[in-house]
PDB file of C-alpha atoms in Angstrom:
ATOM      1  CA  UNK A  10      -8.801  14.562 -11.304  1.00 34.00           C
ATOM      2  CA  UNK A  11      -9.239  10.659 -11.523  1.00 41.00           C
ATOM      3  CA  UNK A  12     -12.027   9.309  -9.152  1.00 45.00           C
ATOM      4  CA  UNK A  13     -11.782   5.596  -7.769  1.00 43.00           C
ATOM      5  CA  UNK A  14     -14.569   3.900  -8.654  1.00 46.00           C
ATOM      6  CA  UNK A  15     -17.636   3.069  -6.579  1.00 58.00           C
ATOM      7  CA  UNK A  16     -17.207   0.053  -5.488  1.00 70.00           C
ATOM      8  CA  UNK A  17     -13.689  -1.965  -6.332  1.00 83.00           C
ATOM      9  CA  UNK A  18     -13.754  -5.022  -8.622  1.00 90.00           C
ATOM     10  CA  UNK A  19     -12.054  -8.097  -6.033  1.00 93.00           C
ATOM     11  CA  UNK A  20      -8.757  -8.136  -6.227  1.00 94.00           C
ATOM     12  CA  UNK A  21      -8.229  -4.144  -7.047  1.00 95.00           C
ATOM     13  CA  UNK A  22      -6.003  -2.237  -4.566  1.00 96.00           C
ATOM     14  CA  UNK A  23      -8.526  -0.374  -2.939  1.00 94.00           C
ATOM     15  CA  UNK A  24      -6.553   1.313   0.162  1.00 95.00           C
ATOM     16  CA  UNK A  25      -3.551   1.895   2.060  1.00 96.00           C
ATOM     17  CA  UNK A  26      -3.239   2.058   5.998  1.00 95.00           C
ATOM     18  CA  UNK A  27       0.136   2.463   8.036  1.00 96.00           C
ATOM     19  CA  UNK A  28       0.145   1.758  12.029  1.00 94.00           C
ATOM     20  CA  UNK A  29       2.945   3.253  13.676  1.00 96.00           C
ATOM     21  CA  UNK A  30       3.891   4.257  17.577  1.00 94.00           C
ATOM     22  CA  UNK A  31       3.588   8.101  17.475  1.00 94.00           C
ATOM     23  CA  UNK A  32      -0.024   9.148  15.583  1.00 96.00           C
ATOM     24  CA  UNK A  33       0.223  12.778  15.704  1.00 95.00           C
ATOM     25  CA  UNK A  34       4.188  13.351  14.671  1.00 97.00           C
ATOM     26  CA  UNK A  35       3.109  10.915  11.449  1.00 98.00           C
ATOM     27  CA  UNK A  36       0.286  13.202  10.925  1.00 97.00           C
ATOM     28  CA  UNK A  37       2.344  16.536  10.895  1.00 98.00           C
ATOM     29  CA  UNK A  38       5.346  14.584   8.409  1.00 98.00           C
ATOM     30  CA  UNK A  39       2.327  13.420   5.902  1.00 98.00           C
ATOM     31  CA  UNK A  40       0.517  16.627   6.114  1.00 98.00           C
ATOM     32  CA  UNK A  41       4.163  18.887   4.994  1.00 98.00           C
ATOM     33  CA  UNK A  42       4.719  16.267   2.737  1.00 98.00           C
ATOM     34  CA  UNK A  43       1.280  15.212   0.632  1.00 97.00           C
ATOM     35  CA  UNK A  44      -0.849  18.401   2.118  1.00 96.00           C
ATOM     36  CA  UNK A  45      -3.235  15.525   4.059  1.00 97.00           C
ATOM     37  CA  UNK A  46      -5.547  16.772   6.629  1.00 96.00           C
ATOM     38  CA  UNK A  47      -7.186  14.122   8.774  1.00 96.00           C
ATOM     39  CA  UNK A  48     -10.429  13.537  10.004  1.00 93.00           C
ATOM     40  CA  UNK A  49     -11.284  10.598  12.629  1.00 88.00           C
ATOM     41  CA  UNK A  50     -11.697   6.801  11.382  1.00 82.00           C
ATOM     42  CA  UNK A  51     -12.551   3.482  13.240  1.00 78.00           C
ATOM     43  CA  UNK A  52     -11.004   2.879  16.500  1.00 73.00           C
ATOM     44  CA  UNK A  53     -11.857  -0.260  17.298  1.00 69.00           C
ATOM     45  CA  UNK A  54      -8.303  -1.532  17.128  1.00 68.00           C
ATOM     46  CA  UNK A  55      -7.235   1.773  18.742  1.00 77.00           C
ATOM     47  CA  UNK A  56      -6.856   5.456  17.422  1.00 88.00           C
ATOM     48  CA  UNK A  57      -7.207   5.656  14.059  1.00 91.00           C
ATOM     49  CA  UNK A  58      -7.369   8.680  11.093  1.00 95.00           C
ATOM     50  CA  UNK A  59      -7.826   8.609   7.440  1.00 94.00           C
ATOM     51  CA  UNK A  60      -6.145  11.139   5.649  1.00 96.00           C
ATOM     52  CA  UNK A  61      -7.945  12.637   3.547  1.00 96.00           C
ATOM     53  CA  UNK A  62      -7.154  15.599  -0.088  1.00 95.00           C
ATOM     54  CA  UNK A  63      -9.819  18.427  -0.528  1.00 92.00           C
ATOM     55  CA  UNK A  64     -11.964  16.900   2.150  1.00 92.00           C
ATOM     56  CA  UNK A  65     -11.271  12.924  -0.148  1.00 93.00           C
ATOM     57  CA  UNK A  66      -9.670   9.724   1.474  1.00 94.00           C
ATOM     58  CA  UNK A  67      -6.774   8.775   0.331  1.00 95.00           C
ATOM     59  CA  UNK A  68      -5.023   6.534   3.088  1.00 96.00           C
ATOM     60  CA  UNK A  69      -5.356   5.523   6.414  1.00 95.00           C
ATOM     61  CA  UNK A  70      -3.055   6.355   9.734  1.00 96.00           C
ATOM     62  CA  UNK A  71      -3.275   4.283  12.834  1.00 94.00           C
ATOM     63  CA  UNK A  72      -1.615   4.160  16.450  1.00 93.00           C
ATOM     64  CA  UNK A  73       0.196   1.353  17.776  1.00 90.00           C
ATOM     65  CA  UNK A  74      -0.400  -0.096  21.613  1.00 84.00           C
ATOM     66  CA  UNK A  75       2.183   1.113  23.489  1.00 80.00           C
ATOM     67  CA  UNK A  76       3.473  -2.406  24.000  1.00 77.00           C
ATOM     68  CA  UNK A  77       3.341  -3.294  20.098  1.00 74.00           C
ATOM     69  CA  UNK A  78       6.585  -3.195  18.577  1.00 75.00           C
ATOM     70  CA  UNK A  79       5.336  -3.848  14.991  1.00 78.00           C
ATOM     71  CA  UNK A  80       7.124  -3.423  12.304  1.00 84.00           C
ATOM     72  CA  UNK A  81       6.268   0.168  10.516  1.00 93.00           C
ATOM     73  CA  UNK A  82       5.185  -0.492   6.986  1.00 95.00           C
ATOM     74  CA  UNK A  83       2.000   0.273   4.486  1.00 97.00           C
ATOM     75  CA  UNK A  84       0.173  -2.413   4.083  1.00 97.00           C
ATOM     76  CA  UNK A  85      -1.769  -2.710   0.687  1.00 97.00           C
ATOM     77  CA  UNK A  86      -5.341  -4.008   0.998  1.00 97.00           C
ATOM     78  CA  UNK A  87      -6.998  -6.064  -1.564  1.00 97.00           C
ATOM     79  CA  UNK A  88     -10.502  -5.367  -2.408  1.00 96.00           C
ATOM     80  CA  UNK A  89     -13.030  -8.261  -1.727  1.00 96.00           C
ATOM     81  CA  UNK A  90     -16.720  -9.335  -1.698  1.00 95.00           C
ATOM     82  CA  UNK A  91     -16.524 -11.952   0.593  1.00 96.00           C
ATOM     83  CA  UNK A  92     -13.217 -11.264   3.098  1.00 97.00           C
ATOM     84  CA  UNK A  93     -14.477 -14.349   5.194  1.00 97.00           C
ATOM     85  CA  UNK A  94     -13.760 -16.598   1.735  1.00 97.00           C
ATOM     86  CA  UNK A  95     -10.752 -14.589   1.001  1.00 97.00           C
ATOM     87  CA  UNK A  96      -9.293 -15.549   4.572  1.00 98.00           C
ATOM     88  CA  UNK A  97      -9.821 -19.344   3.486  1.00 97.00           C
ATOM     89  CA  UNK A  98      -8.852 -18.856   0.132  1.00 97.00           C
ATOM     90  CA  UNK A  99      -5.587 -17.109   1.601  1.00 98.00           C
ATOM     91  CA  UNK A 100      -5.156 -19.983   3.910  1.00 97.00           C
ATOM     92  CA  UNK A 101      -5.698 -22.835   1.173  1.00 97.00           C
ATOM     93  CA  UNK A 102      -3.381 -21.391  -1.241  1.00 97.00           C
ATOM     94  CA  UNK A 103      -0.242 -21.347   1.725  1.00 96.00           C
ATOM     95  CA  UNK A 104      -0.701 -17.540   2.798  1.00 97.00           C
ATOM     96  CA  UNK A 105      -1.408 -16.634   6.788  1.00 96.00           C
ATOM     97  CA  UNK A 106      -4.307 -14.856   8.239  1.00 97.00           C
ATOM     98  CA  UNK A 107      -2.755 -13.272  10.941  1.00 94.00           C
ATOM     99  CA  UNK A 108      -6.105 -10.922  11.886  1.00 92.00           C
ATOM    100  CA  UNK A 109      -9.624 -11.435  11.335  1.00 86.00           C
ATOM    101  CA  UNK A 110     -11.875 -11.388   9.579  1.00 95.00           C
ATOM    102  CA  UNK A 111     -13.597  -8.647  11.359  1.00 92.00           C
ATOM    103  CA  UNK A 112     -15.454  -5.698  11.453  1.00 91.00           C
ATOM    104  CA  UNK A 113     -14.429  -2.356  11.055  1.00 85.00           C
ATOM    105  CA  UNK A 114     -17.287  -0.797  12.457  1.00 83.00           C
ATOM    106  CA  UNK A 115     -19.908   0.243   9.912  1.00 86.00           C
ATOM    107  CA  UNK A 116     -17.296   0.735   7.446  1.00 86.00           C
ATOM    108  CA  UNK A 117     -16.459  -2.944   6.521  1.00 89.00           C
ATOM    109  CA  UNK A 118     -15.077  -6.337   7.442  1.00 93.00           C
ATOM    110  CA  UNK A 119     -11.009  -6.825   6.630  1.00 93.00           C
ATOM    111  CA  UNK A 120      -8.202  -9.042   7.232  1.00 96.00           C
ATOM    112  CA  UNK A 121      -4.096  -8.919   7.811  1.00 95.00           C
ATOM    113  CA  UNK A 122      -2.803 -11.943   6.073  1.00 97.00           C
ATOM    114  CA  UNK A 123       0.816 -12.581   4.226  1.00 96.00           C
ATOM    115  CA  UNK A 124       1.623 -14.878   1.291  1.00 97.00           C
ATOM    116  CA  UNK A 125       3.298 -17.960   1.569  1.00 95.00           C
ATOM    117  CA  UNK A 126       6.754 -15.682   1.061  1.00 93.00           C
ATOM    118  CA  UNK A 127       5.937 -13.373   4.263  1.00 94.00           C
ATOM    119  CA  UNK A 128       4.810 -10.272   2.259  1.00 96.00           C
ATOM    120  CA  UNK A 129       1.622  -8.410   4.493  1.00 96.00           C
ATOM    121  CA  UNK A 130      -1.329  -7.266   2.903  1.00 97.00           C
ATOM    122  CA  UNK A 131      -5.176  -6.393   3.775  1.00 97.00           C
ATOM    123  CA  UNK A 132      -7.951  -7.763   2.583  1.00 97.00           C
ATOM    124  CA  UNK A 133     -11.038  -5.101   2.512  1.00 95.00           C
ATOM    125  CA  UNK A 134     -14.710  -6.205   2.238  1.00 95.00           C
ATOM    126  CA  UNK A 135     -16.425  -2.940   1.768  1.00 89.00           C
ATOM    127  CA  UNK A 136     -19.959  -1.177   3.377  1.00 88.00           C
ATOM    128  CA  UNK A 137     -19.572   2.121   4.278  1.00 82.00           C
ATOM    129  CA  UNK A 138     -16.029   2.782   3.216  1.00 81.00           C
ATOM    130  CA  UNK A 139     -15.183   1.886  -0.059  1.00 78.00           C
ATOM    131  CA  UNK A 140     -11.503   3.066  -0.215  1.00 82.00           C
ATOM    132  CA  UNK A 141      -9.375   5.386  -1.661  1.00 85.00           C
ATOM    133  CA  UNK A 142     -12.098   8.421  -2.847  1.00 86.00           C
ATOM    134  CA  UNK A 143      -9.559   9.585  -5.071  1.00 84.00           C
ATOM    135  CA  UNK A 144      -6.549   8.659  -7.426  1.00 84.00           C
ATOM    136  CA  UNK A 145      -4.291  10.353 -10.088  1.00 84.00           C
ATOM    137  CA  UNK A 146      -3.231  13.672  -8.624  1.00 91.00           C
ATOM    138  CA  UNK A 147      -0.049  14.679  -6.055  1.00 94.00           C
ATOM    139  CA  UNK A 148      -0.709  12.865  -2.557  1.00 96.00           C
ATOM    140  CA  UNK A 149      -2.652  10.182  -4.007  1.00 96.00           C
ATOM    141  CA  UNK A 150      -1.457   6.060  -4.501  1.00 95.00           C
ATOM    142  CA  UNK A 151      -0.944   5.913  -7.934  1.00 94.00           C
ATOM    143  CA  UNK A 152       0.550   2.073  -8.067  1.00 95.00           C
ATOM    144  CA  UNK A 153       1.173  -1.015  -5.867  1.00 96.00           C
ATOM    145  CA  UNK A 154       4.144  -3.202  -6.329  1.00 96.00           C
ATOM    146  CA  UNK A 155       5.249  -6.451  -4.837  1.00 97.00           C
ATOM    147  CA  UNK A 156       8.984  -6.878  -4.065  1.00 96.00           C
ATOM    148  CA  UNK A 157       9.985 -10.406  -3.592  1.00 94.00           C
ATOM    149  CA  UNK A 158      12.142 -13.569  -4.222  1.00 92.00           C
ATOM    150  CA  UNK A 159      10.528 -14.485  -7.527  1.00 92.00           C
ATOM    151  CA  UNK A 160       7.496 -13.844  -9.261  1.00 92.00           C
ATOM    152  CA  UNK A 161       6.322 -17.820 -10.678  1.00 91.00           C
ATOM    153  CA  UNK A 162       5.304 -18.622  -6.718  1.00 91.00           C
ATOM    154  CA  UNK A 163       3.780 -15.086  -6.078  1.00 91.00           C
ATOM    155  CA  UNK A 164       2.171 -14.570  -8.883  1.00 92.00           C
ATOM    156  CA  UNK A 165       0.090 -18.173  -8.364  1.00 94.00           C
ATOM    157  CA  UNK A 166      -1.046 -17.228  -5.309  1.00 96.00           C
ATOM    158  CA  UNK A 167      -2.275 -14.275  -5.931  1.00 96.00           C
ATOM    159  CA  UNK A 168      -4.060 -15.435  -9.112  1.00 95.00           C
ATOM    160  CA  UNK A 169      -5.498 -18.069  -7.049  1.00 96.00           C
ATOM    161  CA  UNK A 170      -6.773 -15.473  -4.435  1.00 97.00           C
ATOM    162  CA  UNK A 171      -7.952 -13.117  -6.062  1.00 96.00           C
ATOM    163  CA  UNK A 172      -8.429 -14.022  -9.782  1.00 94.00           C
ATOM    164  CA  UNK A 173      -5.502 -12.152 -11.064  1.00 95.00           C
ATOM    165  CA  UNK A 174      -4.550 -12.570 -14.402  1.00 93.00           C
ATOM    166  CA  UNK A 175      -0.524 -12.536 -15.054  1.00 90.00           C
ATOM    167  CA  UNK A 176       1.605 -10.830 -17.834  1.00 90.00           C
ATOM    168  CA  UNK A 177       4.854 -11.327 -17.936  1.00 88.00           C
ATOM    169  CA  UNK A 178       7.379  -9.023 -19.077  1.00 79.00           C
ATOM    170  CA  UNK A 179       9.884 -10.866 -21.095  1.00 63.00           C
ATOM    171  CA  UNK A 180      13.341 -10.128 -20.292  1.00 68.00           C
ATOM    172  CA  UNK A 181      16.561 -12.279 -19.932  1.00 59.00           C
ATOM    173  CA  UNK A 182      17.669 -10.296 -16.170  1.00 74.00           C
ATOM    174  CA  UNK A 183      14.498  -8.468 -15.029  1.00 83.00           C
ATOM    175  CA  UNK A 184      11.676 -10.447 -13.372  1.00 90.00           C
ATOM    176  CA  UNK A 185       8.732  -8.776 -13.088  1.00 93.00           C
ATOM    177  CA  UNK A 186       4.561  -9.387 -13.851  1.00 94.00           C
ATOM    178  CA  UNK A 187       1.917  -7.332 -14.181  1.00 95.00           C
ATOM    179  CA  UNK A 188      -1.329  -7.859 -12.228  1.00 96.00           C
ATOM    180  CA  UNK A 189      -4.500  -7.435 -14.252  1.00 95.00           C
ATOM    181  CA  UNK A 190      -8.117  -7.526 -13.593  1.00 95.00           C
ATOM    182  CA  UNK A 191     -10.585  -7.316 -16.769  1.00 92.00           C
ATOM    183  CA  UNK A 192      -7.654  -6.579 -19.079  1.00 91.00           C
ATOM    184  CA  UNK A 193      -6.598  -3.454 -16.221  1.00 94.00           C
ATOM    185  CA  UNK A 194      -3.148  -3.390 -14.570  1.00 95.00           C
ATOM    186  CA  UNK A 195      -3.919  -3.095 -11.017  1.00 95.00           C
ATOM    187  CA  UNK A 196      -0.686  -4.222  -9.371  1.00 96.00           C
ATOM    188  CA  UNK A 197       2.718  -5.962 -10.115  1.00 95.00           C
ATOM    189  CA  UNK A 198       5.096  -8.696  -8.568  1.00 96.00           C
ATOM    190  CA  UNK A 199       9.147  -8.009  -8.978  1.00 94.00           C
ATOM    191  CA  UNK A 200      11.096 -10.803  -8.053  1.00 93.00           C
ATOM    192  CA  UNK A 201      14.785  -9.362  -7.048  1.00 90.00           C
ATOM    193  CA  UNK A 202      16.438 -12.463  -6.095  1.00 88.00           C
ATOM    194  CA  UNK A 203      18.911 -11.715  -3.699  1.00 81.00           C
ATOM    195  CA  UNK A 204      18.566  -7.894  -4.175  1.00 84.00           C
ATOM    196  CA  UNK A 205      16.058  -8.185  -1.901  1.00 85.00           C
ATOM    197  CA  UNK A 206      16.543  -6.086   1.860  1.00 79.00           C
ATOM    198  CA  UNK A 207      17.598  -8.208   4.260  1.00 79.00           C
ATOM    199  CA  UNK A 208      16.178  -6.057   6.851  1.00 78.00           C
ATOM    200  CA  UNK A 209      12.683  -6.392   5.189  1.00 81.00           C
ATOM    201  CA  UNK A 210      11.793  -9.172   3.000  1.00 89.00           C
ATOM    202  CA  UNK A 211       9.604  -9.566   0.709  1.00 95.00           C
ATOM    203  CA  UNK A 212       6.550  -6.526   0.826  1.00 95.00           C
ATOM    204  CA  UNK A 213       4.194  -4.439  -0.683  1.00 97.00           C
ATOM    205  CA  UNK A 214       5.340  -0.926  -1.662  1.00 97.00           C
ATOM    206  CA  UNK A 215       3.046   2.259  -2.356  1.00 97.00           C
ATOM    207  CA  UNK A 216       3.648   4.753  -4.560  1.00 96.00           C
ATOM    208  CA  UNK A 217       2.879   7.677  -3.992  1.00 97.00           C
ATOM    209  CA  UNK A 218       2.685  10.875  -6.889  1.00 96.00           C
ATOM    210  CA  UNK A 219       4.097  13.942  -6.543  1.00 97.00           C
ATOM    211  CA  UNK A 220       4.137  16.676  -8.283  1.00 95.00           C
ATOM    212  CA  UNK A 221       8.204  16.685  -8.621  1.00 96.00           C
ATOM    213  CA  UNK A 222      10.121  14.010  -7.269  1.00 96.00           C
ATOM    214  CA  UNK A 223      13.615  15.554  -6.562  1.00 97.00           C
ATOM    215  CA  UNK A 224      11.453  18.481  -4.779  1.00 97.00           C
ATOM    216  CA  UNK A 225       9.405  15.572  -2.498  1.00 97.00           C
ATOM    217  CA  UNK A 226      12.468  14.034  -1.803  1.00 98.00           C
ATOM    218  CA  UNK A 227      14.720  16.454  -0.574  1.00 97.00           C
ATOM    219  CA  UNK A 228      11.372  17.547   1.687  1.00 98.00           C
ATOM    220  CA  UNK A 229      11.523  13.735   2.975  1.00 98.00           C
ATOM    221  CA  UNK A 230      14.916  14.879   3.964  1.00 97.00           C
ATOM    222  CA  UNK A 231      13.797  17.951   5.865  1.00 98.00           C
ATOM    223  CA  UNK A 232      11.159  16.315   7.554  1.00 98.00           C
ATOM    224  CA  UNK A 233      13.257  14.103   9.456  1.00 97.00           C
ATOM    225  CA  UNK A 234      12.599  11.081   7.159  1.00 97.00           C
ATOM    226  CA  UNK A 235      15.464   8.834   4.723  1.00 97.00           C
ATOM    227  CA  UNK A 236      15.853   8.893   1.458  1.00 97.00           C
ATOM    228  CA  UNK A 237      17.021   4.686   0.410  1.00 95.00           C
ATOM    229  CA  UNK A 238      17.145   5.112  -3.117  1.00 94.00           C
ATOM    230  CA  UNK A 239      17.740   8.924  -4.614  1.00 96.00           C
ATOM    231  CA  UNK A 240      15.663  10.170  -7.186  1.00 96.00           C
ATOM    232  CA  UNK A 241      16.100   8.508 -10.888  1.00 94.00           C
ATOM    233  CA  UNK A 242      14.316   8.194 -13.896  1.00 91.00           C
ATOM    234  CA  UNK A 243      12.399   4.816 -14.381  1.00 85.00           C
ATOM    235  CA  UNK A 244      10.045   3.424 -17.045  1.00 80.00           C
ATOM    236  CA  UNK A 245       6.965   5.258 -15.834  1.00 80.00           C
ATOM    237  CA  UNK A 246       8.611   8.387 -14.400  1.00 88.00           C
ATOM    238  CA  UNK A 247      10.884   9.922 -12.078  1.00 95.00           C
ATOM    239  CA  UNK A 248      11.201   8.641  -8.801  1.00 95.00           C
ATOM    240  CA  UNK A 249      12.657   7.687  -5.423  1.00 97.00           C
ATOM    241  CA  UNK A 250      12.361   5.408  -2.910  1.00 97.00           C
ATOM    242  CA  UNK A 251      12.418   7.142   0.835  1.00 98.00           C
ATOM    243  CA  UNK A 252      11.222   6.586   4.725  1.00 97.00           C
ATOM    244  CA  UNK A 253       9.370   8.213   7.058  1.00 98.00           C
ATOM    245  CA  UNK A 254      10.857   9.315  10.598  1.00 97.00           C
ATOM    246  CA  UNK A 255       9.429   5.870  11.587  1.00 96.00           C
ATOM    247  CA  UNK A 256      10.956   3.497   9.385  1.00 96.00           C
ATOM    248  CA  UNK A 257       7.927   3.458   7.057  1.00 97.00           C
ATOM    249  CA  UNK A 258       9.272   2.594   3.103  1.00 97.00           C
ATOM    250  CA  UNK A 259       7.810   4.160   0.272  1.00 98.00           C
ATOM    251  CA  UNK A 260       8.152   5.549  -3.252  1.00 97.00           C
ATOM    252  CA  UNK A 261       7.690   8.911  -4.305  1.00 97.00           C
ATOM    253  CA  UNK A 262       6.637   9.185  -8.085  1.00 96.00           C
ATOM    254  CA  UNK A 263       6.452  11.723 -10.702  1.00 91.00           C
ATOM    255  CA  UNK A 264       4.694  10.082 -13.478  1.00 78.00           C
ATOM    256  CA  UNK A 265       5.427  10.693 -17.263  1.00 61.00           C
ATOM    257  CA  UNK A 266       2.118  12.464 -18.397  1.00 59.00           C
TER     258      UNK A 266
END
């Protein structure tokens, strides 16, 4: 087992929260799926769970307003110190704060901004909560991955935000960077060009690990969920990029150990 650290350095992904219309059929897909359970988080913005591994969270699970047609995504949230300065620092460098800052209860202060591109993402200024309790094992976020247009503009403004420093990964047809904190990958920015869904545009994506990715996939399957991309075998495992019964796009991952 892999703990998260105390407290995350800024600019770390620290957690990963999905809002969506129907709370408690969510909760019964993530809980045959991952083997969450779910124990009560803050409601200030309306019912809200984390989810949580041998009694650990791992990701949060929130219910929509009846009259909020949202669309259904995870959103990635960025670990800060300051997430009143972030929501400047967002706004200087061409991104949108779209909510807050504001309190989560006792647990911390966050934001819902997008980059100048349109991707969403959360910006988390830890008290009480400090994240994701625990990483590394089956049910747990093991990587966060920007799809986009390009990586030059996205990559700027997130090293601008949040200090990121950017590696490039040197290839005539594949655009991608690496997001590093203290010499640490932490995240990475793919620019697809026109590969990108037109349904969706540019966004975050989780991964998720699983203990066997054809197995989690064909369980998406069962569960009333779709499966966008079938399993293959990529640079860092197998995989396969899937939906919940909502609409809710993520990847399932079997890493190479």
């Amino acid at each position: 087992m892999t703990e998260a650290p105390a407290r995350c350095a800024p600019g770390t992904p620290c957690w990963t929260s999905l809002m969506v219309h129907s709370l408690n059929a969510t909760q019964d897909f993530y809980h045959s799926l991952f083997g969450w359970e779910f124990r009560p988080g803050p409601q200030q913005l309306g019912a809200y769970v984390r989810a949580t591994l041998d009694g650990q969270s791992v990701a949060g699970i929130g219910e929509l307003p009846p009259e909020r047609h949202l669309p259904i995504a995870w959103t990635t949230y960025l670990a800060s110190d300051d997430a009143d300065d972030t929501a400047e620092q967002i706004r200087s460098c061409g991104g949108t704060v779209a909510v807050g800052p504001l309190d989560a209860e006792e647990a911390g202060r966050m934001v819902i901004a997008s980059d100048p591109s349109g991707a969403v993402f959360g910006v988390w200024q830890a008290r009480a909560h400090l994240g994701a309790e625990r990483e590394g094992v089956p049910g747990t976020p093991v990587w966060r991955e920007l799809v986009t247009y390009e990586t030059t503009t996205a990559g700027k403004f997130y090293q601008a935000v949040f200090g990121h420093e950017a590696e490039a990964l040197v290839s005539a047809d594949f655009d991608y960077v690496t997001l590093h904190l203290a010499g640490r990958p932490v995240a990475a920015v793919h620019g697809v060009g026109h590969g990108l869904p037109r349904d969706r545009g540019p966004h975050w994506m989780t991964y998720f690990e699983v203990e066997d990715a054809d197995a989690a996939t064909r369980r998406v399957t069962e569960l009333g969920g779709q499966v966008l991309q079938p399993p293959r075998d990529g640079a860092t495992g197998r995989l396969a990029t899937v939906a919940d019964p909502e609409g809710a796009v993520f990847t399932v991952v079997r890493t190479a150990r």
